[in-house]
Short mmCIF file of C-alpha atoms in Angstrom, two decimals:
data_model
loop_
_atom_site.label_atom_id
_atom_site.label_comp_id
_atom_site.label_asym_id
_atom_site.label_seq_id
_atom_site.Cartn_x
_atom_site.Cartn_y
_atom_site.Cartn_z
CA UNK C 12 14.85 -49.45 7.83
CA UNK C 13 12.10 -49.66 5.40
CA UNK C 14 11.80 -53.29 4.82
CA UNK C 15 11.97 -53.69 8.63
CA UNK C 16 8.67 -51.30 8.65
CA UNK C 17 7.29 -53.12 5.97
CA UNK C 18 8.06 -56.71 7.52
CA UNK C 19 6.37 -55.50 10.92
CA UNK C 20 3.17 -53.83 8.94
CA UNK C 21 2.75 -56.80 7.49
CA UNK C 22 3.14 -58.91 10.01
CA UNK C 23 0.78 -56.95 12.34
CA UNK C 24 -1.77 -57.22 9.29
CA UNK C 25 -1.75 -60.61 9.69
CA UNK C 26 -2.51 -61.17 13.31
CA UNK C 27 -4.97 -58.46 13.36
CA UNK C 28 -7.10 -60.55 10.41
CA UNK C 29 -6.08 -64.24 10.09
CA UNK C 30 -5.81 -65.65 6.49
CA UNK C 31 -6.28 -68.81 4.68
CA UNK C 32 -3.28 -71.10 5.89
CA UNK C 33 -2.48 -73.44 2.65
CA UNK C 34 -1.42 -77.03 2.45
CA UNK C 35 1.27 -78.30 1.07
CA UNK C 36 -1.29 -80.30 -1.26
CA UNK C 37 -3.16 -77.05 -1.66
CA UNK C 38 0.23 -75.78 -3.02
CA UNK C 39 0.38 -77.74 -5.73
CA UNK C 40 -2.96 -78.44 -6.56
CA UNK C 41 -2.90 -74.76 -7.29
CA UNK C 42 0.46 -74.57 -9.15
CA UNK C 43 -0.70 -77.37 -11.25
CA UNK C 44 -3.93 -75.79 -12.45
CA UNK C 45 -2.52 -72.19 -12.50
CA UNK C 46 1.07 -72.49 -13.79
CA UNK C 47 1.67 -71.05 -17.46
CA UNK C 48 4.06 -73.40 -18.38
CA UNK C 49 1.76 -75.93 -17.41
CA UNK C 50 -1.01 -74.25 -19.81
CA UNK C 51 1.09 -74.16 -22.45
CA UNK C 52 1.51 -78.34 -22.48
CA UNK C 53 -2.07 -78.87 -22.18
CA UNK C 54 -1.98 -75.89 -24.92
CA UNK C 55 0.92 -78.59 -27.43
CA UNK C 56 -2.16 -81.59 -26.29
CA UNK C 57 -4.96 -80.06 -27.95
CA UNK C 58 -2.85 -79.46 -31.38
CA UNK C 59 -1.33 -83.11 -30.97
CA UNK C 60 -4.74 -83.86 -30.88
CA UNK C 61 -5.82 -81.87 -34.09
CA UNK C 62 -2.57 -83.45 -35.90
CA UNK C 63 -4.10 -86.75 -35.02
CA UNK C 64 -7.23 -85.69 -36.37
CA UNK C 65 -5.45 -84.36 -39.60
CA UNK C 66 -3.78 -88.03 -39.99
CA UNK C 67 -6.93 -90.27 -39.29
CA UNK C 68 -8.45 -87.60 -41.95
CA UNK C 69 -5.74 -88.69 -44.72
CA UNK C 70 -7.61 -92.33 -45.04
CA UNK C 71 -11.14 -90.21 -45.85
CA UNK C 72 -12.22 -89.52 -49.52
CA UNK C 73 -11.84 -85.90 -51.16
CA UNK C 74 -15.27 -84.35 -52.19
CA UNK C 75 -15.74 -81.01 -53.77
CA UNK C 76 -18.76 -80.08 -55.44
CA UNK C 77 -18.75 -77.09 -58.08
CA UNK C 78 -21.67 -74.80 -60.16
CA UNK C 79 -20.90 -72.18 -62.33
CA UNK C 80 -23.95 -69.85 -63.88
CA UNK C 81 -22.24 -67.60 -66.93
CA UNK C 82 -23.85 -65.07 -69.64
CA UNK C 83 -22.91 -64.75 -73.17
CA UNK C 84 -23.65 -62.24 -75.44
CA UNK C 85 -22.85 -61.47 -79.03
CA UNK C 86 -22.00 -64.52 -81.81
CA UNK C 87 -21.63 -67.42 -79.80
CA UNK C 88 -22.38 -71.17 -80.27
CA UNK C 89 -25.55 -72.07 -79.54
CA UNK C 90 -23.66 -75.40 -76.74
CA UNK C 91 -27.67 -77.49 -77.93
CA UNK C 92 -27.80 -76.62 -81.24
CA UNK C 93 -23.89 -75.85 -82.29
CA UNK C 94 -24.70 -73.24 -84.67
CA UNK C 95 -23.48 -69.55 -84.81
CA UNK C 96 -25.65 -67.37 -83.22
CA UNK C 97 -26.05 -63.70 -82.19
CA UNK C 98 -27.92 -63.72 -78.82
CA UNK C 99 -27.45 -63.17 -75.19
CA UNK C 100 -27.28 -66.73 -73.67
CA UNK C 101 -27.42 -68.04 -69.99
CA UNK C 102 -25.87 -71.24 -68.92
CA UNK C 103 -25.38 -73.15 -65.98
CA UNK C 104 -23.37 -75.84 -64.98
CA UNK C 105 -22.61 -78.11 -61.82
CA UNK C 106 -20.41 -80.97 -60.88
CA UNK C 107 -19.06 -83.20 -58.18
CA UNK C 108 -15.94 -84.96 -57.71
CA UNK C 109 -14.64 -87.86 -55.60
CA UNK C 110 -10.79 -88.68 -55.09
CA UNK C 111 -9.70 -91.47 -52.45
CA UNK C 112 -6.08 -92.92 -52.08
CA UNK C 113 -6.05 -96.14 -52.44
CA UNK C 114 -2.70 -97.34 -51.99
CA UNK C 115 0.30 -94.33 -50.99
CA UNK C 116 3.54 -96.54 -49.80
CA UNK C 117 1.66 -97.25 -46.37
CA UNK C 118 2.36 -93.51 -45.89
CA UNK C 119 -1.20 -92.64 -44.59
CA UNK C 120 -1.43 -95.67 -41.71
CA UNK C 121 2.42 -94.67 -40.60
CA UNK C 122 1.84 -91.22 -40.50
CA UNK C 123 -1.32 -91.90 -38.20
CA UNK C 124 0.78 -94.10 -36.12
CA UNK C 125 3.66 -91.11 -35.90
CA UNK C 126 0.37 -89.06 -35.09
CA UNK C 127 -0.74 -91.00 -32.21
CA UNK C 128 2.72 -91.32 -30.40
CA UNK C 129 3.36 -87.47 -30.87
CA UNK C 130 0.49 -87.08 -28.88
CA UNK C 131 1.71 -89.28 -26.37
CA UNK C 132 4.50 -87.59 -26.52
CA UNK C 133 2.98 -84.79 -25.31
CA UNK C 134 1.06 -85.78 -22.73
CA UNK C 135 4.25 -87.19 -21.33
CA UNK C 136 5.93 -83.38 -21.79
CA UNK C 137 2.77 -82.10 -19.73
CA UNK C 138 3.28 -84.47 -16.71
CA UNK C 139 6.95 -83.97 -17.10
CA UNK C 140 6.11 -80.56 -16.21
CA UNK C 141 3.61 -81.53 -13.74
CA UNK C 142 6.17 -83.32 -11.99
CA UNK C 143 8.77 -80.57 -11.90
CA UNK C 144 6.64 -77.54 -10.65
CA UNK C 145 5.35 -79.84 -8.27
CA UNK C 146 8.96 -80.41 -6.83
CA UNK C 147 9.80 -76.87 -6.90
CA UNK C 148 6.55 -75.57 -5.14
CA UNK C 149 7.88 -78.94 -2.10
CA UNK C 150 11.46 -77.29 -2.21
CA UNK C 151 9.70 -73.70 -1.58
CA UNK C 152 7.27 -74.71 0.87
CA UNK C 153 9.65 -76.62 3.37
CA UNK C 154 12.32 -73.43 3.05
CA UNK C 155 8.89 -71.30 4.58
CA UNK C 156 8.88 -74.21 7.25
CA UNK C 157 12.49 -73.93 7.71
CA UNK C 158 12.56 -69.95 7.74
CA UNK C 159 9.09 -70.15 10.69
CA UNK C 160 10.88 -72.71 12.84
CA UNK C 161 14.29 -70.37 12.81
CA UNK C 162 11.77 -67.50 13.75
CA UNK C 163 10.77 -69.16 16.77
CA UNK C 164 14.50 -70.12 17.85
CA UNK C 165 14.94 -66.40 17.82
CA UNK C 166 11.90 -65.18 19.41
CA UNK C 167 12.75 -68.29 22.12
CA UNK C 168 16.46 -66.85 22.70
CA UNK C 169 14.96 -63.22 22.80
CA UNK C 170 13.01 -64.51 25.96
CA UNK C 171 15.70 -66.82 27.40
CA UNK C 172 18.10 -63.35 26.94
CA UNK C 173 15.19 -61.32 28.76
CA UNK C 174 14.89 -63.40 31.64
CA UNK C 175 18.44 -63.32 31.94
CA UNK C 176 18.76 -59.76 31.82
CA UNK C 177 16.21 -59.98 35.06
CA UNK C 178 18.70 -62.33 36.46
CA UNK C 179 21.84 -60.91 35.67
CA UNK C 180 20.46 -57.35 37.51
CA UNK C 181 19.54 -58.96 40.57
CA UNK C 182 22.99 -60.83 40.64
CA UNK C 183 24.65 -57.27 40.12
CA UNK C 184 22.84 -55.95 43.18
CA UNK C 185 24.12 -58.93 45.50
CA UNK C 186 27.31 -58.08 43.96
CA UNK C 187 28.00 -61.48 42.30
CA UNK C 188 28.74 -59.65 38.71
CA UNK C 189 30.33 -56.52 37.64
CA UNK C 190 27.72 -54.24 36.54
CA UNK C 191 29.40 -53.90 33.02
CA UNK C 192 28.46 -57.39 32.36
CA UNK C 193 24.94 -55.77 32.34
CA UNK C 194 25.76 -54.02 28.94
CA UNK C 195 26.86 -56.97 27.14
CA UNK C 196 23.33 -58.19 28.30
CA UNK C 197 21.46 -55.95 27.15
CA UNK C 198 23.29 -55.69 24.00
CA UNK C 199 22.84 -59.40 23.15
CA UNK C 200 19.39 -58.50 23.86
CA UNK C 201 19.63 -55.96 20.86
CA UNK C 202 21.00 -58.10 18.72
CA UNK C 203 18.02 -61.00 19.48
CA UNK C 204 15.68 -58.33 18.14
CA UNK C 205 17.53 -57.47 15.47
CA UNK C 206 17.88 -61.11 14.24
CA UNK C 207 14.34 -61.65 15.17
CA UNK C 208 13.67 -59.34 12.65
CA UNK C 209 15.74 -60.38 9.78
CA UNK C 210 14.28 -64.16 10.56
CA UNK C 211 11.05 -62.49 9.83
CA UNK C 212 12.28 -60.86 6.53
CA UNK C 213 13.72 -64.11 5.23
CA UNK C 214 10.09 -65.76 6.55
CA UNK C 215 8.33 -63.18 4.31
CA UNK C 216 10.32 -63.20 0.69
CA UNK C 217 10.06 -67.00 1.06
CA UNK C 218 6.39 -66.72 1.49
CA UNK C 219 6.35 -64.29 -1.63
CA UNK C 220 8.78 -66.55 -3.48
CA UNK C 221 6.18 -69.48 -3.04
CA UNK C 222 3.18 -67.21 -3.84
CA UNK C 223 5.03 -65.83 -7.10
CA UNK C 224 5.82 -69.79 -8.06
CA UNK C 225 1.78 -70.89 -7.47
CA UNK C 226 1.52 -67.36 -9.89
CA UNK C 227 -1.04 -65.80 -7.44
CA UNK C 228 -2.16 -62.41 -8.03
CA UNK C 229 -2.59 -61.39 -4.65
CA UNK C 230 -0.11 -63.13 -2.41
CA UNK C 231 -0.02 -60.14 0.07
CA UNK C 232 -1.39 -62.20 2.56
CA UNK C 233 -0.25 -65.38 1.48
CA UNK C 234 0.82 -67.82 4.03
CA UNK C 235 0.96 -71.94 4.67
CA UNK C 236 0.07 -73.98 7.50
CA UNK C 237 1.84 -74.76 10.43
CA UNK C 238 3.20 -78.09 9.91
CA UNK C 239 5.55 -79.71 12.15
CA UNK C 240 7.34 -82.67 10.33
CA UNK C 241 8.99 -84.71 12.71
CA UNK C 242 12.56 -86.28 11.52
CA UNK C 243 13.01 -89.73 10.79
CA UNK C 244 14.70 -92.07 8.87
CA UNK C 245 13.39 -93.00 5.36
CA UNK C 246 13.19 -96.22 4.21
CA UNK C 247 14.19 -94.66 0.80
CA UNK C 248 17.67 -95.12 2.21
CA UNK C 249 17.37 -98.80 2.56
CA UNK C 250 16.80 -99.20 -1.44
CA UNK C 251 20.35 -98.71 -2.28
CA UNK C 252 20.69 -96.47 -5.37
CA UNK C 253 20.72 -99.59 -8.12
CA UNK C 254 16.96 -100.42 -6.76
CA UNK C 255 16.38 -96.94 -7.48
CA UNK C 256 17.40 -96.96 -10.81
CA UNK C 257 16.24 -99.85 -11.88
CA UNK C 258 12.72 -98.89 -10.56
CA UNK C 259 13.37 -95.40 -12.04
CA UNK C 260 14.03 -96.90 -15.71
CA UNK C 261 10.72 -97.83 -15.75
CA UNK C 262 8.54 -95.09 -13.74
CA UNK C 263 10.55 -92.23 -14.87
CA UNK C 264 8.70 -89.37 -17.31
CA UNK C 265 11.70 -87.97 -19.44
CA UNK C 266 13.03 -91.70 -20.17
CA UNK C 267 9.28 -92.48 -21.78
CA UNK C 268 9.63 -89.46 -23.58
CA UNK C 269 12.87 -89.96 -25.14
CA UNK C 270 11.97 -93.93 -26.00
CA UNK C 271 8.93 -92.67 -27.63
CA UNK C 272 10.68 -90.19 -29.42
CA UNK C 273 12.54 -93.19 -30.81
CA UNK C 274 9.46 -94.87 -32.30
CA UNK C 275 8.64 -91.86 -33.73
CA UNK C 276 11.78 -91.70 -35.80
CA UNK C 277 11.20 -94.73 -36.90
CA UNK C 278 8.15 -93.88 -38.15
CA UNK C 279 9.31 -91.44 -40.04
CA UNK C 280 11.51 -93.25 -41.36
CA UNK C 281 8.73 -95.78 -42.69
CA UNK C 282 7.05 -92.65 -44.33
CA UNK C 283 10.23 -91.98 -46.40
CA UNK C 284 10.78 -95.15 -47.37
CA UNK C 285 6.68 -95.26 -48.34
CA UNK C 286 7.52 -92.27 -51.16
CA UNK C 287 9.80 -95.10 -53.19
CA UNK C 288 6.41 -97.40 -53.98
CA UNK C 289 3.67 -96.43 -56.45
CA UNK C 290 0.52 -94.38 -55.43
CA UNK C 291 -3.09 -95.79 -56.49
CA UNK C 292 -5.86 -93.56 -55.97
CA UNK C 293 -9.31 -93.61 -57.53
CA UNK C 294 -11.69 -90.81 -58.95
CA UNK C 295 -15.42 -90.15 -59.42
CA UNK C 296 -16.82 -87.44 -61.08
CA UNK C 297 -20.51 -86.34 -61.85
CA UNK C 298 -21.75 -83.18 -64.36
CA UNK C 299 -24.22 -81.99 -65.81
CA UNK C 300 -25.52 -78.45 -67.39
CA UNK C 301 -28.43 -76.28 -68.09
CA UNK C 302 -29.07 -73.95 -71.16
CA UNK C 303 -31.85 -71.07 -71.39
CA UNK C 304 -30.86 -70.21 -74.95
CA UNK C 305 -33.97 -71.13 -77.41
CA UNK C 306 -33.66 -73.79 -79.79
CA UNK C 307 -35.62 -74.73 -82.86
CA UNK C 308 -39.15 -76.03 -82.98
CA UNK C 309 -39.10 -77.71 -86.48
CA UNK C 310 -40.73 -75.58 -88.18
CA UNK C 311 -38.07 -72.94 -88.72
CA UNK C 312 -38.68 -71.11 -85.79
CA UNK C 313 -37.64 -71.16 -82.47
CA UNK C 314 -39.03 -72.44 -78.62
CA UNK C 315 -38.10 -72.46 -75.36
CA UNK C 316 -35.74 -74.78 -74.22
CA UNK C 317 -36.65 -77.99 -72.14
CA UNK C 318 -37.69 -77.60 -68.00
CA UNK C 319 -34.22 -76.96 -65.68
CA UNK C 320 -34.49 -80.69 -64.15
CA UNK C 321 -35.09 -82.08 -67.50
CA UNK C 322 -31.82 -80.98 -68.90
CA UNK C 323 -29.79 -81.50 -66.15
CA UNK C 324 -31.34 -85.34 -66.50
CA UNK C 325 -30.64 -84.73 -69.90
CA UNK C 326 -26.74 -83.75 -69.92
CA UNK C 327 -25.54 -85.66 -67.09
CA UNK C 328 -22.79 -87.34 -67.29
CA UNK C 329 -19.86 -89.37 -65.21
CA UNK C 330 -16.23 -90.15 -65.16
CA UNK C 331 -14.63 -92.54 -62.95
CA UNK C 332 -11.56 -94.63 -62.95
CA UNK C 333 -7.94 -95.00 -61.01
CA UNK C 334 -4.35 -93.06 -61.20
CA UNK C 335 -1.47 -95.26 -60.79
CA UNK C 336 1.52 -92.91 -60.07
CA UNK C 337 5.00 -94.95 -59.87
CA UNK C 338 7.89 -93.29 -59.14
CA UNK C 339 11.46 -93.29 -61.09
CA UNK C 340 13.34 -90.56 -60.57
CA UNK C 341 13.22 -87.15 -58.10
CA UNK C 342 16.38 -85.73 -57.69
CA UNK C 343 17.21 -88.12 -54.91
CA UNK C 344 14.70 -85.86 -52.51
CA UNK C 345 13.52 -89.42 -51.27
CA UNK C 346 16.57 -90.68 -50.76
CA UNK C 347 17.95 -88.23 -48.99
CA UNK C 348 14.93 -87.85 -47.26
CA UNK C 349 15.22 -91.59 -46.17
CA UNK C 350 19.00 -90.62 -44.92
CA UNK C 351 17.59 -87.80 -42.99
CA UNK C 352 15.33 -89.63 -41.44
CA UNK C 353 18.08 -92.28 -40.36
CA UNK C 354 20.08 -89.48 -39.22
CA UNK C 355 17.26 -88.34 -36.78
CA UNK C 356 16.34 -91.83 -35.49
CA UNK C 357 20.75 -92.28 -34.91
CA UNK C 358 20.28 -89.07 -32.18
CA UNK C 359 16.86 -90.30 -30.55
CA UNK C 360 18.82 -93.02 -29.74
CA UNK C 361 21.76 -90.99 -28.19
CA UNK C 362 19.39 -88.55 -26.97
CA UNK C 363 17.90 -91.78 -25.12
CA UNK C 364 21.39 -93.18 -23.90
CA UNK C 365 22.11 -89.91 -22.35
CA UNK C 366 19.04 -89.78 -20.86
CA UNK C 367 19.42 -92.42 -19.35
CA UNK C 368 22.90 -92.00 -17.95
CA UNK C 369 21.84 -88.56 -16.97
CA UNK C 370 18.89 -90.18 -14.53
CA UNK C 371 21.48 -92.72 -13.41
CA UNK C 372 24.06 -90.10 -12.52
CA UNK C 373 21.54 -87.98 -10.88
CA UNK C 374 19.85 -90.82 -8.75
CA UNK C 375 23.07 -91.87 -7.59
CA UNK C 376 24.41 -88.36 -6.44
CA UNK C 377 20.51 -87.72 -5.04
CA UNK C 378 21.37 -90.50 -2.81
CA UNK C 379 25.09 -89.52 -1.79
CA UNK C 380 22.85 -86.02 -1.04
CA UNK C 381 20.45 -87.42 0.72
CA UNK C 382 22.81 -89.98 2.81
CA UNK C 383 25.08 -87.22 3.27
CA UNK C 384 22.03 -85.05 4.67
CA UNK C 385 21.16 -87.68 6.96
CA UNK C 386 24.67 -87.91 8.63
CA UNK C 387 25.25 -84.44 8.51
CA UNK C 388 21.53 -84.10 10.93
CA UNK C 389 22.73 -86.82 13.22
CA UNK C 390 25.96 -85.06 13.76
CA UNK C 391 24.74 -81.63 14.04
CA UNK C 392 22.11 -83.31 16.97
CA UNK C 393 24.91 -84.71 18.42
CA UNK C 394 27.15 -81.21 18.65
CA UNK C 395 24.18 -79.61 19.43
CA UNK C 396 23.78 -81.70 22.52
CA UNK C 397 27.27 -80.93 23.55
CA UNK C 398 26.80 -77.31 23.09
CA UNK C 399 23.77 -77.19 25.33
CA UNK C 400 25.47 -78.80 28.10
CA UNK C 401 28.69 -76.41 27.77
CA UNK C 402 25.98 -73.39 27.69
CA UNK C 403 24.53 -74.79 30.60
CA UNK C 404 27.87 -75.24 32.79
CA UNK C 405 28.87 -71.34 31.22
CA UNK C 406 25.40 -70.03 32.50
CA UNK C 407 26.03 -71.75 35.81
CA UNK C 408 29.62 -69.90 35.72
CA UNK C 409 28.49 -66.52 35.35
CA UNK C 410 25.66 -66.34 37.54
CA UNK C 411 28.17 -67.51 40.06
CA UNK C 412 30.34 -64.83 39.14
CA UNK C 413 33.07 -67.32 37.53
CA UNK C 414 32.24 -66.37 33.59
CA UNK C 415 32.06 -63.06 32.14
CA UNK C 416 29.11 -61.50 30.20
CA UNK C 417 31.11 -61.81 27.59
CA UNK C 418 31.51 -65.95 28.00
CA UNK C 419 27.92 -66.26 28.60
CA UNK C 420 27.68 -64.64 25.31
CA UNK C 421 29.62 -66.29 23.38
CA UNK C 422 28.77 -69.86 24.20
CA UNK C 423 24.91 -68.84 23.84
CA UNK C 424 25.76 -67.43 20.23
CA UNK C 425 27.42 -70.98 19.47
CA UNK C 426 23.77 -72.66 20.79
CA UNK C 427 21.65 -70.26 18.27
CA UNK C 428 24.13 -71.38 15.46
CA UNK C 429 23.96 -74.68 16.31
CA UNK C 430 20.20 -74.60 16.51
CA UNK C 431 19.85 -72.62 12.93
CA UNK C 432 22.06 -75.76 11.50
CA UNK C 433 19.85 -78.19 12.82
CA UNK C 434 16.61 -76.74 11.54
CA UNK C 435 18.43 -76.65 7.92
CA UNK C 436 20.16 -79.85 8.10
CA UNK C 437 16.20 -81.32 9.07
CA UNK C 438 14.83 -79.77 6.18
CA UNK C 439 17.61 -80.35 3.71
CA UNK C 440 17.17 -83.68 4.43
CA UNK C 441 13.77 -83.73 4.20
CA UNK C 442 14.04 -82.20 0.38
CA UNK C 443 16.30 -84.40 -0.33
CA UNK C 444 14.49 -87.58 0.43
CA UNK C 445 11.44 -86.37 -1.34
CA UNK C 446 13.41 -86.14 -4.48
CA UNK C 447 14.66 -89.75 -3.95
CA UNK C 448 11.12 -90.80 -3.81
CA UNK C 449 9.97 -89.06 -6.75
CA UNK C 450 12.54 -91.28 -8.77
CA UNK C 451 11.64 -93.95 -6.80
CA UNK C 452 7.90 -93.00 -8.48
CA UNK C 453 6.38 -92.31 -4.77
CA UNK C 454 4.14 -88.99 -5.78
CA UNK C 455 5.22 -86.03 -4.55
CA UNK C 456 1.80 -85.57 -3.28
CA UNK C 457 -1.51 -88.04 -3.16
CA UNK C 458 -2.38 -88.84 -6.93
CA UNK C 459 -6.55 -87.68 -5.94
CA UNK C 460 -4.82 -84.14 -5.35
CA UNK C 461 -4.04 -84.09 -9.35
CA UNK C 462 -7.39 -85.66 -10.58
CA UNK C 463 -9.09 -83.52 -13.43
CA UNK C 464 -5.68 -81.44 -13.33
CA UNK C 465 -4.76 -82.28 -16.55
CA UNK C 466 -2.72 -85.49 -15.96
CA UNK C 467 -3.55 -88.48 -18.25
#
């Protein structure tokens, strides 16, 4: 009884102050830019990027610069003089330092090139994901079309039962029915508002379900647009499932992701194989110092040391040259880093098979779905043809007085049923070709929709 309340506040809410009605484009525009997993690929992006930037950085020079300023006191060496001395001496020193590799095994260029495809990688993960909230926010929206459209059919048979009931009275007072058959009216009656009802409880959790899958904070009020999507036949049909595929192979997101993965194990392989060749890296280094102890004049006495920028012109000095680093022996960690890497590239490669078979299975059991769906509709329009004429010829019955209430009943429950298994069988199919499509790599929804969304 309380969720009935709460569907019929609600509902009164709504027609008392009409909301935004959202578009199935609107849907996932919204899902795209709002969805967490979503943020969290653009969130792997950005530190694909910074790994990039980390790998381009490998093929830049080291510099460090370094000063030091230091007091000595007691017997010390005199560093200008080099005599034994009992004084309180300053001294400062700076230097600079340059390292670049040269040559490292080719490991620097391949792991810039494992950089780059990682980030492709990536950006492949994030449209992967693009792609499948998008197809779960089309699967939600068409069950709220589905679940509005059965909400009519009952609100439609709660009339067609009221004007019977109108009917059915005056019939009763001409004496064409027994006046029991009035009960069974009025009861069916009951029931129509009763399943009104519940149509308009399953409307509203599919309406939250939607707004909790676009992650809205208020979805109260949430509703869509009013839609009507007519069947027909699509021509996805008319592809055959091989055409699929073999347009699928080359359109599909989670097949580019697993070939690059691939060519990412191979380059790591490349960088393991780079640790078995010599290194060559070259070095510059610059120093100098200042002293502030006092040295001797000549005379025997002492005077001040030379000007700060003198010295440090004075004491300068540089080293330079190259480091040639060959390797002979590591515990086989390069080896069996190598054998590793092999391992990983043998399962990127099965990882890729599978994929593949995986999109081929699914593609061709979409289309069984989707074929099925289609013949399933046609049939259900054909029974449900057949059911309205033998509701017709039972309604015709009883108001002549040759059916009972309970007849008339019946066959109209049989028409609702029929009519609820249309609606699904429309929208099932409707799903179900929309999935076809997306292999097929028709967008779920205009590509202008998911411009500065994120999408590369």
């Amino acid at each position: 009884m309380s969720k009935i309340i709460a569907v019929i506040c609600l509902l009164s809410a709504n027609e008392a102050f009409p909301q935004k009605k959202w578009t199935l484009e609107e849907c996932v525009a919204y899902a795209i830019d709002n969805n967490v997993s979503i943020g969290q690929t653009e969130l792997d992006n950005k530190l694909a990027e910074i790994d990039k930037k980390d790998a381009f950085g490998s093929f830049l020079p080291n510099v460090n610069a370094n000063a030091s300023h230091s007091w000595n006191r007691g017997l010390n060496t005199n560093i200008t003089t080099g005599i034994l001395e009992n004084q309180t001496t300053q001294f400062t020193s700076m230097g600079a330092s340059l390292g670049i590799d040269l040559f490292k095994g080719m490991q620097n260029q391949n792991r810039f090139r494992k950089a780059k495809l990682a980030l492709i990688s990536s950006q492949y993960q994030h449209l992967k994901m693009e792609e499948d909230v998008a197809l779960n926010v089309v699967n939600a929206y068409l069950q709220v079309l589905f679940n509005k459209e059965a909400v009519k059919v009952q609100k439609q048979q709660f009339e067609t039962d009221s004007l019977q009931l109108v009917r059915s009275e005056v019939l009763v007072d001409a004496g064409m029915i027994p006046r029991g058959d009035l009960f069974d009216i009025k009861a069916t009656i009951a029931t129509d508002k009763q399943r009104i009802i519940e149509a308009q409880y399953a409307l509203l959790i599919s309406k939250m379900s939607l707004a909790q899958l676009l992650q809205m904070k208020e979805f109260k009020d949430f509703d869509i647009a009013d839609v009507a999507y007519e069947f027909q036949v699509n021509s996805i049909l008319l592809e055959g499932p091989e055409s699929i595929f073999g347009k699928a192979k080359n359109e599909r997101t989670e097949l580019k992701i697993a070939e690059n993965n691939v060519k990412i194990a191979e380059k790591e392989i490349e960088i393991a194989k780079g640790a078995y060749l010599p290194t060559l890296s070259g070095f510059y280094g610059f120093s100098s110092r200042v002293s502030y102890a006092k040295i001797p004049d000549g005379q025997g006495g002492l005077k001040n040391p030379p000007p700060f920028f003198e010295q440090f012109n004075l004491y300068k000095g540089h080293n330079f040259g190259f480091q040639l680093s060959i390797p002979i022996f590591n515990g086989f960690s390069t080896r069996n880093n190598v054998s590793r890497s092999k391992v990983n590239l043998d399962k990127s490669k099965l990882t890729l098979e599978q994929t593949e078979l995986d999109l081929e299975r699914n593609i061709y059991t979409a289309y069984s779905d989707a074929k099925g769906a289609l013949e399933t509709y046609m049939a259900t329009k054909e029974m449900l043809k057949a059911r309205e004429e033998a509701f017709r010829y039972t309604k015709e019955r009883y108001e002549n007085g040759m059916a009972t209430g309970f007849d008339y009943n019946q066959s109209q429950t049989l028409l609702v049923n029929i009519q609820s298994d249309l609606l699904r069988t429309k929208y099932d199919y409707l799903f179900r070709t929309k999935i076809l499509e997306f292999y097929f790599g028709i967008p779920i929804i205009k590509r202008e929709v998911l411009d500065g969304q994120g999408t590369d």
